Amino acid sequence: MLKRIVLFLCFYAMGLLLFSQSLPIEMAAELAVAKDDSSKVFALDKIVIFYRDRDRDSALKYMNRAIAICEQNNQLLMKLRFKNQLANQLLGKQQFASGYSLLSSLLNEAKMVDQKNSSWLFYPDQYLLVNINSILANVHYNLQILMQQTFNWKECEYHLNLVSQYAESLSEEEKNSLNSRVITGRAYAYLRREKLDSALMLLQSAENNTDFAETFKPFFHMVYGSVHVARKDYSNAKKYLLLAILKSNSRNVFTRSAFKVSQVYRNTNKIDSAFYFAKMLLDTLKIFGSANYEVDLGVAYENMYQCFLTMNNKDSSFKYAQLALRVNDSLSALRLKNLSEFQQLSFAEQKRLEEIETERKNKTVRWTAYLFIIFSALIGFIAIILFRNARLRKKTNAILLQEKKTLETTLEQLKSTQVQLVQSEKMASLGELTAGIAHEIQNPLNFVNNFSEVSNELIDEMKTELDKGEITTAKEIAKDVKQNLEKITHHGKRADSIVKGMLQHSRSSTGQKELTDINSLCDEYLRLAYHGIRAKDSSFHVTLETDFDYKVGHVLIQPQEMGRVILNLINNALYAVGNKKNSSNTNEYTPIVKLTTNRKDKSIEISVADNGSGIPESIREKIFQPFFTTKPTGQGTGLGLSLSYDIVKAHGGSIAVESAPEKGTVFVIQIPVS
Amino acid sequence: MKILVVDDEIDVQALFEQRFRKEIRSGEFQFAFAFSGEQALDYMKNNHHEAVLILSDINMPGMSGLELLREIKEKYEAPPPVVMMLTAYGDQENHDQAMRLGADDFLTKPVDFNLLKDKLKTKTA
């Protein structure tokens, strides 16, 4: 019992000491000797901290002074810090409307602050970094208090979350401090909403948290105790509430705890203790005023009234009941006034916010519409481009297809033209041959005719001799006739083979290879070529020389094809010497074309040499190309050498050319023999 | 009278011998044959200008009839043998060239042997 009395006395003394209103002399001195504005502000800060829980009006006075100095020095961060503390004081005075206006304006001002412009960032004693996020966290914490006191739970939770968010970027110490306040604040809100389980769970989990800031432990214990009171767990309630009072560092914690602990004692029928705390609460409030409207003078009077009622002291209970009614009337009126002011403001604000929201929504809708239009336009644009591309591609494809068809047609035409040209080359060489062939046929035909005529005469003679009985003479004549008939047959066949050769020459080559007498083939075509050119130009004279190697013998070739090659080379040679003859004025030039055959080890060679003007170096490489010709237009197809090249290649052979200007040209065909 | 016939067709000999068999038998004509210009010149050299009349083809491999004509007319002393040209190419230019070189006559193939017989008789008369 004595212990309890001592403890109670201790509480009482502490309460008086804690809330002593006179400014400590060293604080006043520091402000007085401060040389510059920054020192003054730091001195004022300490004074503000001293007063803010003791004397709101003094605190406000010094705060305004500090704000003015910050303003002069353009110290925006420090100014916001003081303004935020000022807002906290307004909330303590239940001036919700003005507090709300101030806090809202702080949020806007905070947006303008550039951290770099603030030099008074350090708080000399505590070295707390005053930074914009720290200020924002504290602004939102005050807003949370406001919302909690005005029963706006949703907003309360919203601001608590923001405090946690801003705390994240701060120093470990400040973060822990803020988080501790958030936890306690949230738990207190649960308590006021009578969500006791949620509150209890939150507090239990935070109780053993080592990060919990020591400064907020008393507040935490007060809330914890209050929760237990609400749950009618009076022993736990008493434990936490007494702990809160013992360590209480603010009037707010002290008065609330005192009120609650008085309630606990009343409910546990410890009227003396209940009365003691009720009286202490009342004295404290009478001297310092209330820290919040939940525990104000009216509440204290009512508590006294309840105590006396329990003690059955009717006079005193009646007295306090009257006091409570009167005070509560005026306090309630004030509170109602403040609350309605705030409601009006917040209603206006809500309306404004709603408008902003609507505007934002409209804007969003508008933007969505714009975006949609832009997007559609973009899609349309892309679609148009794609469409155009597709159409262009289609068009291009159509053009390409057309061109392809044209090219195919052209190619077909070229192919058929080539076939025709090859044919016409054959026909041209045939044309050149015609005269020669005619001549060649003429000779055997003459023989056939002559031998027939002579034989006819001989038969007549033979008859005469037989009539005369000259059998021997008749027999001799008969022998001659027989010989003539053989000659007729021979020359008939000769003509026949010439015609056949001519026909073969004009036909497309399907000829099989056969063993061919190369020398006679060469001779045959030399004659054909010569007679051909003579038929065209009867004045043309050329010395034809042959040097045939009898060892060449028979070689497996396509005779018509190879004959065509030989003929072509000879014709070219004749053309070359003819040209030189025509262009030379003297008679000294004797055109010579020489045809030579040679047997080599594994091949035979046929060479055609002329003593014409030679092939100029510049065109020597082109002479085997199709359609290349030096003859005037219409006189040569330009396919002769090209075809010859192909034919010799098809025989596995080669065709080479040597030429010296003004001396002549030699073409050498080489054909391998096995 | 000796007549040298120059032609690259060997059967010409058989033909002439039969066509002129009566004249040969009667000894009116004597024939010699050469199958190229070169052979003809050799014959002339070896037989001391025995032949008084030469009948030559023009288109022959190697030395042509015209070259033979020139050789004979240029190299043999007077009187040079009578040279008659026989050719399949009876064109004017060929004819003119033969005449320029001193040909005594110009006949085209196929040979009209009756006409040739008359001409030979006239030339050798």
Short mmCIF file of C-alpha atoms in Angstrom, two decimals, chain A residues 435-436 439 442-444 446-447 449-451 453-455 457-458 461 465 480-481 483-484 487 490-491 494 523 527 530-532 534-535 537-544, chain B residues 7-19 21-22 25 57-64 66-67 87-89 91-94 97 109-114 117:
data_model
loop_
_atom_site.label_atom_id
_atom_site.label_comp_id
_atom_site.label_asym_id
_atom_site.label_seq_id
_atom_site.Cartn_x
_atom_site.Cartn_y
_atom_site.Cartn_z
CA ALA A 435 26.87 -24.76 -158.12
CA GLY A 436 29.62 -27.09 -157.04
CA HIS A 439 29.12 -29.25 -161.57
CA GLN A 442 27.25 -32.65 -164.49
CA ASN A 443 30.42 -34.68 -165.00
CA PRO A 444 29.00 -38.12 -164.20
CA ASN A 446 27.94 -36.40 -169.17
CA PHE A 447 29.65 -39.73 -168.86
CA ASN A 449 24.97 -39.82 -171.61
CA ASN A 450 28.14 -40.24 -173.64
CA PHE A 451 28.68 -43.87 -172.77
CA GLU A 453 25.24 -42.96 -176.92
CA VAL A 454 28.50 -44.68 -177.74
CA SER A 455 27.13 -48.03 -176.61
CA GLU A 457 26.46 -46.95 -181.77
CA LEU A 458 28.54 -49.96 -180.73
CA GLU A 461 28.30 -51.87 -185.28
CA GLU A 465 29.81 -57.34 -187.82
CA ASP A 480 33.45 -52.58 -174.98
CA VAL A 481 29.68 -52.25 -174.56
CA GLN A 483 32.67 -51.91 -170.13
CA ASN A 484 30.61 -48.86 -171.07
CA LYS A 487 30.95 -46.99 -166.57
CA HIS A 490 29.57 -46.19 -161.99
CA HIS A 491 28.82 -42.60 -162.97
CA ARG A 494 28.46 -41.24 -158.44
CA ASP A 523 38.87 -33.70 -151.08
CA ARG A 527 35.92 -29.50 -154.62
CA TYR A 530 35.67 -24.48 -154.92
CA HIS A 531 32.92 -25.11 -157.43
CA GLY A 532 30.51 -23.31 -155.17
CA ARG A 534 33.35 -20.43 -158.77
CA ALA A 535 29.65 -20.63 -159.53
CA ASP A 537 32.14 -15.59 -159.07
CA SER A 538 33.46 -17.14 -162.29
CA SER A 539 36.42 -14.81 -162.41
CA PHE A 540 37.59 -16.14 -159.10
CA HIS A 541 40.79 -18.07 -159.33
CA VAL A 542 42.60 -19.66 -156.50
CA THR A 543 45.38 -22.15 -156.24
CA LEU A 544 44.09 -25.08 -154.25
CA ASP B 7 41.29 -33.94 -167.94
CA ASP B 8 41.22 -35.06 -164.32
CA GLU B 9 38.42 -37.49 -165.12
CA ILE B 10 40.09 -40.77 -166.03
CA ASP B 11 37.06 -42.10 -167.91
CA VAL B 12 37.58 -39.38 -170.46
CA GLN B 13 40.17 -41.67 -172.05
CA ALA B 14 37.71 -44.54 -172.54
CA LEU B 15 35.13 -42.15 -173.84
CA PHE B 16 37.46 -40.54 -176.41
CA GLU B 17 38.81 -43.87 -177.54
CA GLN B 18 35.30 -45.10 -178.29
CA ARG B 19 34.00 -41.86 -179.75
CA ARG B 21 37.42 -45.36 -182.62
CA LYS B 22 36.94 -45.10 -186.40
CA ARG B 25 41.44 -47.26 -186.45
CA ASP B 57 39.79 -29.16 -169.22
CA ILE B 58 39.99 -26.00 -167.17
CA ASN B 59 38.87 -26.96 -163.68
CA MET B 60 41.39 -29.40 -162.36
CA PRO B 61 43.00 -29.82 -159.01
CA GLY B 62 46.50 -28.48 -158.94
CA MET B 63 47.45 -26.72 -162.13
CA SER B 64 44.37 -25.51 -163.88
CA LEU B 66 44.30 -21.97 -167.95
CA GLU B 67 47.71 -22.17 -166.30
CA THR B 87 35.06 -26.53 -169.67
CA ALA B 88 31.87 -26.91 -167.75
CA TYR B 89 31.95 -23.20 -167.04
CA ASP B 91 30.66 -18.14 -169.06
CA GLN B 92 31.88 -15.12 -170.93
CA GLU B 93 34.63 -14.19 -168.53
CA ASN B 94 36.13 -17.65 -168.51
CA GLN B 97 40.35 -15.14 -170.20
CA LYS B 109 30.74 -29.42 -171.69
CA PRO B 110 28.82 -31.58 -172.35
CA VAL B 111 30.93 -32.08 -175.47
CA ASP B 112 29.21 -32.35 -178.79
CA PHE B 113 31.52 -34.94 -180.28
CA ASN B 114 30.38 -34.42 -183.87
CA LYS B 117 35.33 -34.03 -184.70
#
